[in-house]
mmCIF file of C-alpha atoms in Angstrom:
data_model
loop_
_atom_site.group_PDB
_atom_site.id
_atom_site.type_symbol
_atom_site.label_atom_id
_atom_site.label_comp_id
_atom_site.label_asym_id
_atom_site.label_seq_id
_atom_site.Cartn_x
_atom_site.Cartn_y
_atom_site.Cartn_z
ATOM 1 C CA MET A 1 18.922 -23.533 -58.870
ATOM 2 C CA SER A 2 15.676 -23.335 -60.872
ATOM 3 C CA GLU A 3 13.454 -20.276 -61.251
ATOM 4 C CA GLN A 4 11.062 -21.803 -58.701
ATOM 5 C CA ASP A 5 13.731 -21.990 -55.945
ATOM 6 C CA PHE A 6 14.095 -19.317 -53.248
ATOM 7 C CA HIS A 7 17.059 -18.683 -51.000
ATOM 8 C CA PHE A 8 16.990 -17.321 -47.416
ATOM 9 C CA ARG A 9 20.018 -16.490 -45.288
ATOM 10 C CA VAL A 10 20.473 -14.542 -42.045
ATOM 11 C CA ARG A 11 23.599 -13.954 -39.946
ATOM 12 C CA TYR A 12 23.954 -12.377 -36.485
ATOM 13 C CA LYS A 13 27.371 -12.595 -34.822
ATOM 14 C CA ASP A 14 28.054 -16.353 -34.512
ATOM 15 C CA PHE A 15 24.519 -17.268 -35.509
ATOM 16 C CA GLU A 16 23.862 -18.144 -39.191
ATOM 17 C CA TYR A 17 20.804 -19.703 -40.791
ATOM 18 C CA SER A 18 20.547 -20.529 -44.511
ATOM 19 C CA VAL A 19 17.969 -22.502 -46.548
ATOM 20 C CA THR A 20 17.017 -22.978 -50.228
ATOM 21 C CA GLY A 21 13.712 -24.309 -51.593
ATOM 22 C CA ASP A 22 10.283 -23.357 -52.835
ATOM 23 C CA GLU A 23 8.426 -20.302 -51.531
ATOM 24 C CA ALA A 24 6.417 -22.127 -48.826
ATOM 25 C CA PHE A 25 9.515 -23.952 -47.532
ATOM 26 C CA VAL A 26 11.552 -20.766 -47.282
ATOM 27 C CA ALA A 27 8.684 -18.829 -45.647
ATOM 28 C CA HIS A 28 8.415 -21.505 -42.943
ATOM 29 C CA HIS A 29 12.125 -21.333 -42.190
ATOM 30 C CA GLU A 30 12.034 -17.529 -42.054
ATOM 31 C CA GLU A 31 9.720 -17.883 -39.047
ATOM 32 C CA VAL A 32 11.985 -20.539 -37.480
ATOM 33 C CA ALA A 33 15.066 -18.372 -37.925
ATOM 34 C CA SER A 34 13.250 -15.339 -36.528
ATOM 35 C CA THR A 35 12.345 -17.313 -33.364
ATOM 36 C CA TYR A 36 15.956 -18.413 -32.857
ATOM 37 C CA LEU A 37 17.262 -14.905 -33.456
ATOM 38 C CA THR A 38 14.799 -13.289 -31.042
ATOM 39 C CA LYS A 39 15.681 -15.797 -28.306
ATOM 40 C CA LEU A 40 19.407 -15.217 -28.849
ATOM 41 C CA MET A 41 19.070 -11.436 -28.603
ATOM 42 C CA GLU A 42 16.933 -11.699 -25.434
ATOM 43 C CA GLU A 43 19.530 -13.956 -23.787
ATOM 44 C CA GLU A 44 22.307 -11.504 -24.652
ATOM 45 C CA LYS A 45 20.284 -8.610 -23.255
ATOM 46 C CA SER A 46 19.591 -10.532 -20.023
ATOM 47 C CA THR A 47 23.298 -11.364 -19.617
ATOM 48 C CA ALA A 48 24.299 -7.743 -20.190
ATOM 49 C CA LEU A 49 21.882 -6.497 -17.517
ATOM 50 C CA ARG A 50 22.970 -9.055 -14.913
ATOM 51 C CA PRO A 51 25.646 -7.493 -12.617
ATOM 52 C CA SER A 52 28.926 -9.322 -12.214
ATOM 53 C CA LEU A 53 29.523 -11.318 -9.060
ATOM 54 C CA PRO A 54 32.195 -10.247 -6.586
ATOM 55 C CA ALA A 55 35.461 -12.138 -6.514
ATOM 56 C CA GLY A 56 35.305 -15.294 -4.450
ATOM 57 C CA VAL A 57 31.511 -15.607 -4.738
ATOM 58 C CA PRO A 58 30.408 -18.772 -6.598
ATOM 59 C CA ALA A 59 28.578 -18.169 -9.869
ATOM 60 C CA GLN A 60 24.857 -18.855 -10.084
ATOM 61 C CA GLU A 61 24.161 -22.326 -11.378
ATOM 62 C CA THR A 62 21.255 -23.000 -13.718
ATOM 63 C CA LYS A 63 18.362 -24.104 -11.574
ATOM 64 C CA GLU A 64 16.104 -26.780 -13.027
ATOM 65 C CA PRO A 65 12.379 -26.647 -12.227
ATOM 66 C CA GLY A 66 11.657 -28.509 -8.996
ATOM 67 C CA ALA A 67 15.329 -28.578 -7.971
ATOM 68 C CA GLU A 68 16.240 -28.376 -4.302
ATOM 69 C CA PRO A 69 17.086 -24.872 -2.979
ATOM 70 C CA ARG A 70 20.707 -23.839 -2.535
ATOM 71 C CA SER A 71 22.147 -25.507 0.548
ATOM 72 C CA LYS A 72 22.707 -23.732 3.834
ATOM 73 C CA ALA A 73 26.411 -24.567 3.500
ATOM 74 C CA GLU A 74 26.632 -22.466 0.334
ATOM 75 C CA ILE A 75 24.928 -19.511 2.007
ATOM 76 C CA LYS A 76 27.349 -19.834 4.902
ATOM 77 C CA ALA A 77 30.294 -19.958 2.486
ATOM 78 C CA PHE A 78 29.002 -16.821 0.774
ATOM 79 C CA LEU A 79 28.907 -14.920 4.082
ATOM 80 C CA GLU A 80 32.291 -16.213 5.214
ATOM 81 C CA GLY A 81 33.805 -14.826 2.011
ATOM 82 C CA LEU A 82 32.782 -11.296 3.018
ATOM 83 C CA PRO A 83 34.455 -9.279 5.834
ATOM 84 C CA LEU A 84 31.212 -8.089 7.443
ATOM 85 C CA TYR A 85 31.027 -6.481 10.875
ATOM 86 C CA SER A 86 27.575 -4.883 11.340
ATOM 87 C CA GLU A 87 23.931 -5.882 11.161
ATOM 88 C CA TRP A 88 23.135 -3.582 8.240
ATOM 89 C CA GLN A 89 26.047 -5.048 6.255
ATOM 90 C CA TYR A 90 24.783 -8.574 6.804
ATOM 91 C CA THR A 91 21.317 -7.391 5.772
ATOM 92 C CA LEU A 92 22.726 -5.933 2.552
ATOM 93 C CA ALA A 93 24.641 -9.158 1.907
ATOM 94 C CA MET A 94 21.420 -11.146 2.299
ATOM 95 C CA ALA A 95 19.714 -8.826 -0.182
ATOM 96 C CA TYR A 96 22.614 -9.352 -2.582
ATOM 97 C CA PHE A 97 22.325 -13.125 -2.175
ATOM 98 C CA LEU A 98 18.574 -13.032 -2.796
ATOM 99 C CA PHE A 99 19.125 -11.002 -5.975
ATOM 100 C CA HIS A 100 22.025 -12.955 -7.469
ATOM 101 C CA HIS A 101 21.597 -16.489 -6.215
ATOM 102 C CA LYS A 102 17.846 -16.761 -5.789
ATOM 103 C CA GLN A 103 16.956 -14.515 -8.701
ATOM 104 C CA GLN A 104 14.645 -12.331 -6.596
ATOM 105 C CA PRO A 105 14.708 -8.770 -7.987
ATOM 106 C CA SER A 106 12.741 -7.472 -4.994
ATOM 107 C CA PHE A 107 12.110 -8.607 -1.445
ATOM 108 C CA THR A 108 10.410 -7.653 1.819
ATOM 109 C CA ALA A 109 11.843 -7.400 5.320
ATOM 110 C CA LYS A 110 10.144 -10.725 6.016
ATOM 111 C CA SER A 111 11.981 -12.477 3.166
ATOM 112 C CA VAL A 112 15.317 -11.005 4.307
ATOM 113 C CA ARG A 113 14.639 -12.233 7.843
ATOM 114 C CA LYS A 114 13.826 -15.682 6.430
ATOM 115 C CA GLN A 115 17.140 -15.667 4.566
ATOM 116 C CA PHE A 116 19.004 -15.060 7.834
ATOM 117 C CA ARG A 117 17.299 -18.100 9.337
ATOM 118 C CA GLU A 118 18.051 -20.284 6.325
ATOM 119 C CA ALA A 119 21.694 -19.271 6.658
ATOM 120 C CA ARG A 120 21.572 -20.162 10.375
ATOM 121 C CA HIS A 121 22.830 -16.661 11.104
ATOM 122 C CA THR A 122 21.676 -14.432 13.957
ATOM 123 C CA VAL A 123 18.759 -12.264 12.820
ATOM 124 C CA PRO A 124 19.306 -8.524 13.523
ATOM 125 C CA ASN A 125 17.479 -7.244 16.593
ATOM 126 C CA ASN A 126 15.657 -4.762 14.357
ATOM 127 C CA ILE A 127 15.574 -5.900 10.724
ATOM 128 C CA HIS A 128 13.570 -2.814 9.722
ATOM 129 C CA LEU A 129 16.254 -0.513 11.133
ATOM 130 C CA SER A 130 18.974 -2.443 9.290
ATOM 131 C CA ILE A 131 17.056 -2.157 6.027
ATOM 132 C CA HIS A 132 16.343 1.517 6.629
ATOM 133 C CA THR A 133 20.065 2.118 7.215
ATOM 134 C CA CYS A 134 20.797 0.509 3.838
ATOM 135 C CA VAL A 135 18.133 2.709 2.223
ATOM 136 C CA LYS A 136 19.616 5.836 3.827
ATOM 137 C CA LYS A 137 23.040 4.893 2.448
ATOM 138 C CA GLY A 138 21.584 4.356 -1.025
ATOM 139 C CA TYR A 139 22.308 0.609 -1.052
ATOM 140 C CA LEU A 140 18.637 -0.435 -1.085
ATOM 141 C CA LYS A 141 15.564 1.347 -2.420
ATOM 142 C CA GLU A 142 11.825 0.969 -1.923
ATOM 143 C CA SER A 143 9.893 -0.534 -4.828
ATOM 144 C CA GLY A 144 6.224 -0.584 -3.935
ATOM 145 C CA LEU A 145 4.157 -2.893 -1.734
ATOM 146 C CA GLU A 146 3.575 -6.629 -1.612
ATOM 147 C CA ASP A 147 0.778 -7.932 0.627
ATOM 148 C CA LEU A 148 0.801 -4.559 2.429
ATOM 149 C CA GLN A 149 4.547 -4.928 3.126
ATOM 150 C CA LYS A 150 7.201 -2.654 1.673
ATOM 151 C CA ASN A 151 9.225 -4.108 -1.172
ATOM 152 C CA TYR A 152 12.906 -3.305 -1.589
ATOM 153 C CA GLU A 153 15.505 -3.673 -4.336
ATOM 154 C CA ILE A 154 19.273 -3.630 -4.109
ATOM 155 C CA THR A 155 20.754 -0.676 -5.994
ATOM 156 C CA GLU A 156 23.845 -0.556 -8.181
ATOM 157 C CA SER A 157 25.646 1.161 -5.295
ATOM 158 C CA GLY A 158 24.638 -1.685 -2.987
ATOM 159 C CA MET A 159 25.991 -4.289 -5.374
ATOM 160 C CA GLN A 160 29.209 -2.320 -5.813
ATOM 161 C CA TYR A 161 29.580 -2.088 -2.025
ATOM 162 C CA ILE A 162 29.377 -5.871 -1.563
ATOM 163 C CA THR A 163 31.676 -6.377 -4.556
ATOM 164 C CA GLY A 164 34.105 -3.856 -3.093
ATOM 165 C CA ILE A 165 34.425 -5.428 0.340
ATOM 166 C CA ALA A 166 34.712 -8.862 -1.278
ATOM 167 C CA ASN A 167 37.708 -7.487 -3.164
ATOM 168 C CA GLY A 168 39.289 -6.136 0.007
ATOM 169 C CA ASP A 169 38.100 -2.524 0.035
ATOM 170 C CA THR A 170 38.047 -1.033 3.559
ATOM 171 C CA PRO A 171 34.504 -0.555 4.933
ATOM 172 C CA GLU A 172 33.412 2.460 6.955
ATOM 173 C CA VAL A 173 35.219 2.441 10.311
ATOM 174 C CA SER A 174 35.997 4.799 13.133
ATOM 175 C CA VAL A 175 38.725 4.518 15.746
ATOM 176 C CA SER A 176 37.743 4.025 19.359
ATOM 177 C CA ARG A 177 39.673 5.487 22.276
ATOM 178 C CA GLY A 178 41.506 2.204 22.665
ATOM 179 C CA GLY A 179 42.758 2.496 19.099
ATOM 180 C CA SER A 180 40.803 -0.406 17.587
ATOM 181 C CA SER A 181 38.568 -0.099 14.531
ATOM 182 C CA THR A 182 34.858 -0.157 15.263
ATOM 183 C CA GLU A 183 31.677 0.379 13.280
ATOM 184 C CA ILE A 184 30.253 3.881 13.156
ATOM 185 C CA LEU A 185 27.180 3.301 15.293
ATOM 186 C CA PRO A 186 24.270 5.751 15.346
ATOM 187 C CA SER A 187 23.246 7.118 18.715
ATOM 188 C CA ARG A 188 20.052 5.975 20.401
ATOM 189 C CA GLN A 189 18.360 9.244 19.421
ATOM 190 C CA GLU A 190 19.428 8.877 15.780
ATOM 191 C CA LYS A 191 17.944 5.379 15.665
ATOM 192 C CA LEU A 192 14.632 6.613 17.035
ATOM 193 C CA LEU A 193 14.395 9.594 14.697
ATOM 194 C CA ASN A 194 15.678 7.851 11.595
ATOM 195 C CA PHE A 195 12.142 7.481 10.249
ATOM 196 C CA THR A 196 9.653 9.720 8.499
ATOM 197 C CA LEU A 197 6.056 10.104 9.656
ATOM 198 C CA GLU A 198 5.031 8.257 6.503
ATOM 199 C CA GLU A 199 7.065 5.241 7.558
ATOM 200 C CA LEU A 200 5.277 5.175 10.913
ATOM 201 C CA GLN A 201 2.047 4.309 9.046
ATOM 202 C CA LEU A 202 -0.101 6.762 11.013
ATOM 203 C CA ASN A 203 -3.119 5.953 8.843
ATOM 204 C CA GLN A 204 -2.987 2.388 10.192
ATOM 205 C CA ASN A 205 -1.968 3.159 13.781
ATOM 206 C CA PRO A 206 -3.161 5.342 16.666
ATOM 207 C CA ASN A 207 -2.017 8.838 15.660
ATOM 208 C CA PRO A 208 -0.605 10.779 18.649
ATOM 209 C CA GLN A 209 -1.395 14.051 16.843
ATOM 210 C CA LEU A 210 -5.108 13.252 17.229
ATOM 211 C CA LEU A 211 -4.936 12.324 20.915
ATOM 212 C CA GLU A 212 -5.521 14.831 23.703
ATOM 213 C CA ARG A 213 -4.210 12.994 26.762
ATOM 214 C CA LEU A 214 -0.445 12.761 27.219
ATOM 215 C CA GLU A 215 -0.854 9.212 28.550
ATOM 216 C CA ASP A 216 -2.463 8.141 25.260
ATOM 217 C CA GLN A 217 0.147 9.970 23.200
ATOM 218 C CA ALA A 218 2.948 8.162 25.055
ATOM 219 C CA LEU A 219 1.232 4.786 24.706
ATOM 220 C CA SER A 220 0.749 5.362 20.976
ATOM 221 C CA ILE A 221 4.510 5.807 20.547
ATOM 222 C CA LEU A 222 5.163 2.512 22.346
ATOM 223 C CA TYR A 223 2.543 0.847 20.118
ATOM 224 C CA ILE A 224 3.812 2.245 16.794
ATOM 225 C CA TYR A 225 7.489 1.624 17.475
ATOM 226 C CA LYS A 226 6.774 -1.962 18.478
ATOM 227 C CA LYS A 227 4.430 -2.775 15.621
ATOM 228 C CA GLU A 228 6.202 -0.999 12.767
ATOM 229 C CA LEU A 229 9.847 -0.848 13.854
ATOM 230 C CA ASP A 230 10.381 -3.780 16.255
ATOM 231 C CA PHE A 231 11.285 -1.600 19.265
ATOM 232 C CA THR A 232 9.726 -3.801 21.941
ATOM 233 C CA HIS A 233 10.380 -1.277 24.723
ATOM 234 C CA LEU A 234 11.380 2.391 25.112
ATOM 235 C CA SER A 235 12.534 4.590 27.960
ATOM 236 C CA ALA A 236 10.568 7.660 29.038
ATOM 237 C CA LEU A 237 13.309 9.782 27.454
ATOM 238 C CA ASP A 238 12.948 7.826 24.181
ATOM 239 C CA VAL A 239 9.208 8.510 24.113
ATOM 240 C CA HIS A 240 9.810 12.182 24.948
ATOM 241 C CA THR A 241 12.341 12.455 22.099
ATOM 242 C CA VAL A 242 9.909 11.055 19.548
ATOM 243 C CA LEU A 243 6.964 13.164 20.746
ATOM 244 C CA THR A 244 8.950 16.413 20.680
ATOM 245 C CA GLU A 245 11.243 15.898 17.694
ATOM 246 C CA LEU A 246 8.967 14.017 15.290
ATOM 247 C CA PHE A 247 5.532 15.266 16.336
ATOM 248 C CA GLY A 248 6.341 18.747 17.673
ATOM 249 C CA PHE A 249 4.858 18.437 21.169
ATOM 250 C CA ASN A 250 6.359 20.573 23.943
ATOM 251 C CA HIS A 251 6.033 18.145 26.853
ATOM 252 C CA SER A 252 8.820 17.995 29.421
ATOM 253 C CA PRO A 253 10.718 14.711 29.989
ATOM 254 C CA LYS A 254 9.339 14.585 33.538
ATOM 255 C CA ALA A 255 5.749 14.922 32.321
ATOM 256 C CA VAL A 256 6.233 12.010 29.902
ATOM 257 C CA GLN A 257 7.723 9.864 32.663
ATOM 258 C CA ILE A 258 4.794 10.597 34.980
ATOM 259 C CA ALA A 259 2.322 9.859 32.172
ATOM 260 C CA LEU A 260 3.895 6.453 31.525
ATOM 261 C CA SER A 261 3.934 5.618 35.240
ATOM 262 C CA ARG A 262 0.238 6.494 35.476
ATOM 263 C CA SER A 263 -0.532 4.237 32.517
ATOM 264 C CA ARG A 264 -0.043 1.010 34.442
ATOM 265 C CA PRO A 265 -1.287 -1.724 34.029
ATOM 266 C CA ARG A 266 -1.274 -0.900 30.311
ATOM 267 C CA VAL A 267 2.528 -0.730 30.519
ATOM 268 C CA GLU A 268 5.095 -2.575 32.553
ATOM 269 C CA LYS A 269 8.608 -1.549 33.551
ATOM 270 C CA ILE A 270 11.748 -3.474 32.626
ATOM 271 C CA LYS A 271 15.397 -2.690 33.199
ATOM 272 C CA TYR A 272 17.510 -2.287 30.051
ATOM 273 C CA ASP A 273 21.143 -1.082 29.919
ATOM 274 C CA GLY A 274 20.829 0.269 33.438
ATOM 275 C CA GLN A 275 17.742 2.314 32.568
ATOM 276 C CA MET A 276 14.047 1.867 33.254
ATOM 277 C CA HIS A 277 12.129 1.084 30.065
ATOM 278 C CA TYR A 278 8.426 0.679 29.385
ATOM 279 C CA GLN A 279 6.674 -1.898 27.241
ATOM 280 C CA LEU A 280 3.010 -2.384 26.448
ATOM 281 C CA THR A 281 1.136 -5.198 28.139
ATOM 282 C CA GLN A 282 -1.498 -7.161 26.258
ATOM 283 C CA GLY A 283 -4.098 -4.910 27.836
ATOM 284 C CA GLY A 284 -2.165 -1.868 26.642
ATOM 285 C CA GLU A 285 -2.059 -3.157 23.076
ATOM 286 C CA GLU A 286 -5.786 -3.870 23.123
ATOM 287 C CA TYR A 287 -6.440 -0.395 24.510
ATOM 288 C CA MET A 288 -4.423 1.196 21.693
ATOM 289 C CA GLU A 289 -6.244 -0.878 19.091
ATOM 290 C CA ASN A 290 -9.542 0.418 20.459
ATOM 291 C CA VAL A 291 -8.201 3.976 20.308
ATOM 292 C CA MET A 292 -7.195 3.385 16.684
ATOM 293 C CA GLU A 293 -10.648 2.061 15.787
ATOM 294 C CA LYS A 294 -12.267 5.157 17.290
ATOM 295 C CA GLN A 295 -9.938 7.383 15.232
ATOM 296 C CA LEU A 296 -10.808 5.558 12.035
ATOM 297 C CA PHE A 297 -14.541 5.698 12.834
ATOM 298 C CA SER A 298 -14.382 9.452 13.494
ATOM 299 C CA GLU A 299 -12.634 10.029 10.158
ATOM 300 C CA GLU A 300 -15.449 8.231 8.355
#
């Protein structure tokens, strides 16, 4: 090797790069080696951060640009490999699938609902309640907004839960009087009160705290719970529970029932589980939207 020759060599684990030549030649290959080394280290970091898949779940295949989406059969196979028994568990499984197989680090309730449909699986009656249950359990977490919709991410605990049941761990169960295992189901009241005032989006809905008439307060609860939480109808006792427990009113159950009855034709009665429930008519929804506009105008 002459005095004009330079030598460059770098080694990182199984990666080795070595060249000999003049100064310009070696300088060029220093940049080439640096690019390779940076890419290698980034790939290793990405692999280390990616959680392991549960046993029995097919590994994510490399997806070429423009490739067809994963088939419905594969989504079905993924679900069949998990011993799921409740709507919130299926919701968590869909979130897991979106994260691992579709490489979506965050998702909205709308995207989870879409995943149910792609899997040809029954969509939960209240997808927001299922997601909120997962959040309460620490399996999902909120991560900002996307197009005015809440974004969610699956947590490490959520991934461990799906991994655990895939490996045969026993999920949460209770024993019914007949002796069979059943899901621990929240009561009707717990479902209704399982939300904070912030989650009810009072700045974008008619706020019962700003309404004087009991009829309007009751109608606002029907409106908010339908729009934000997918409760299409509520009983008079449901509305009374929300008004007293969440908003601190001291109305009697009878007064709320009378107020809802007087609100026709803005509400209509339907029978549900042997009880009389109330749901807003189109005229009732339009009335509430007008009330909301007046509230917003008065704040300005």
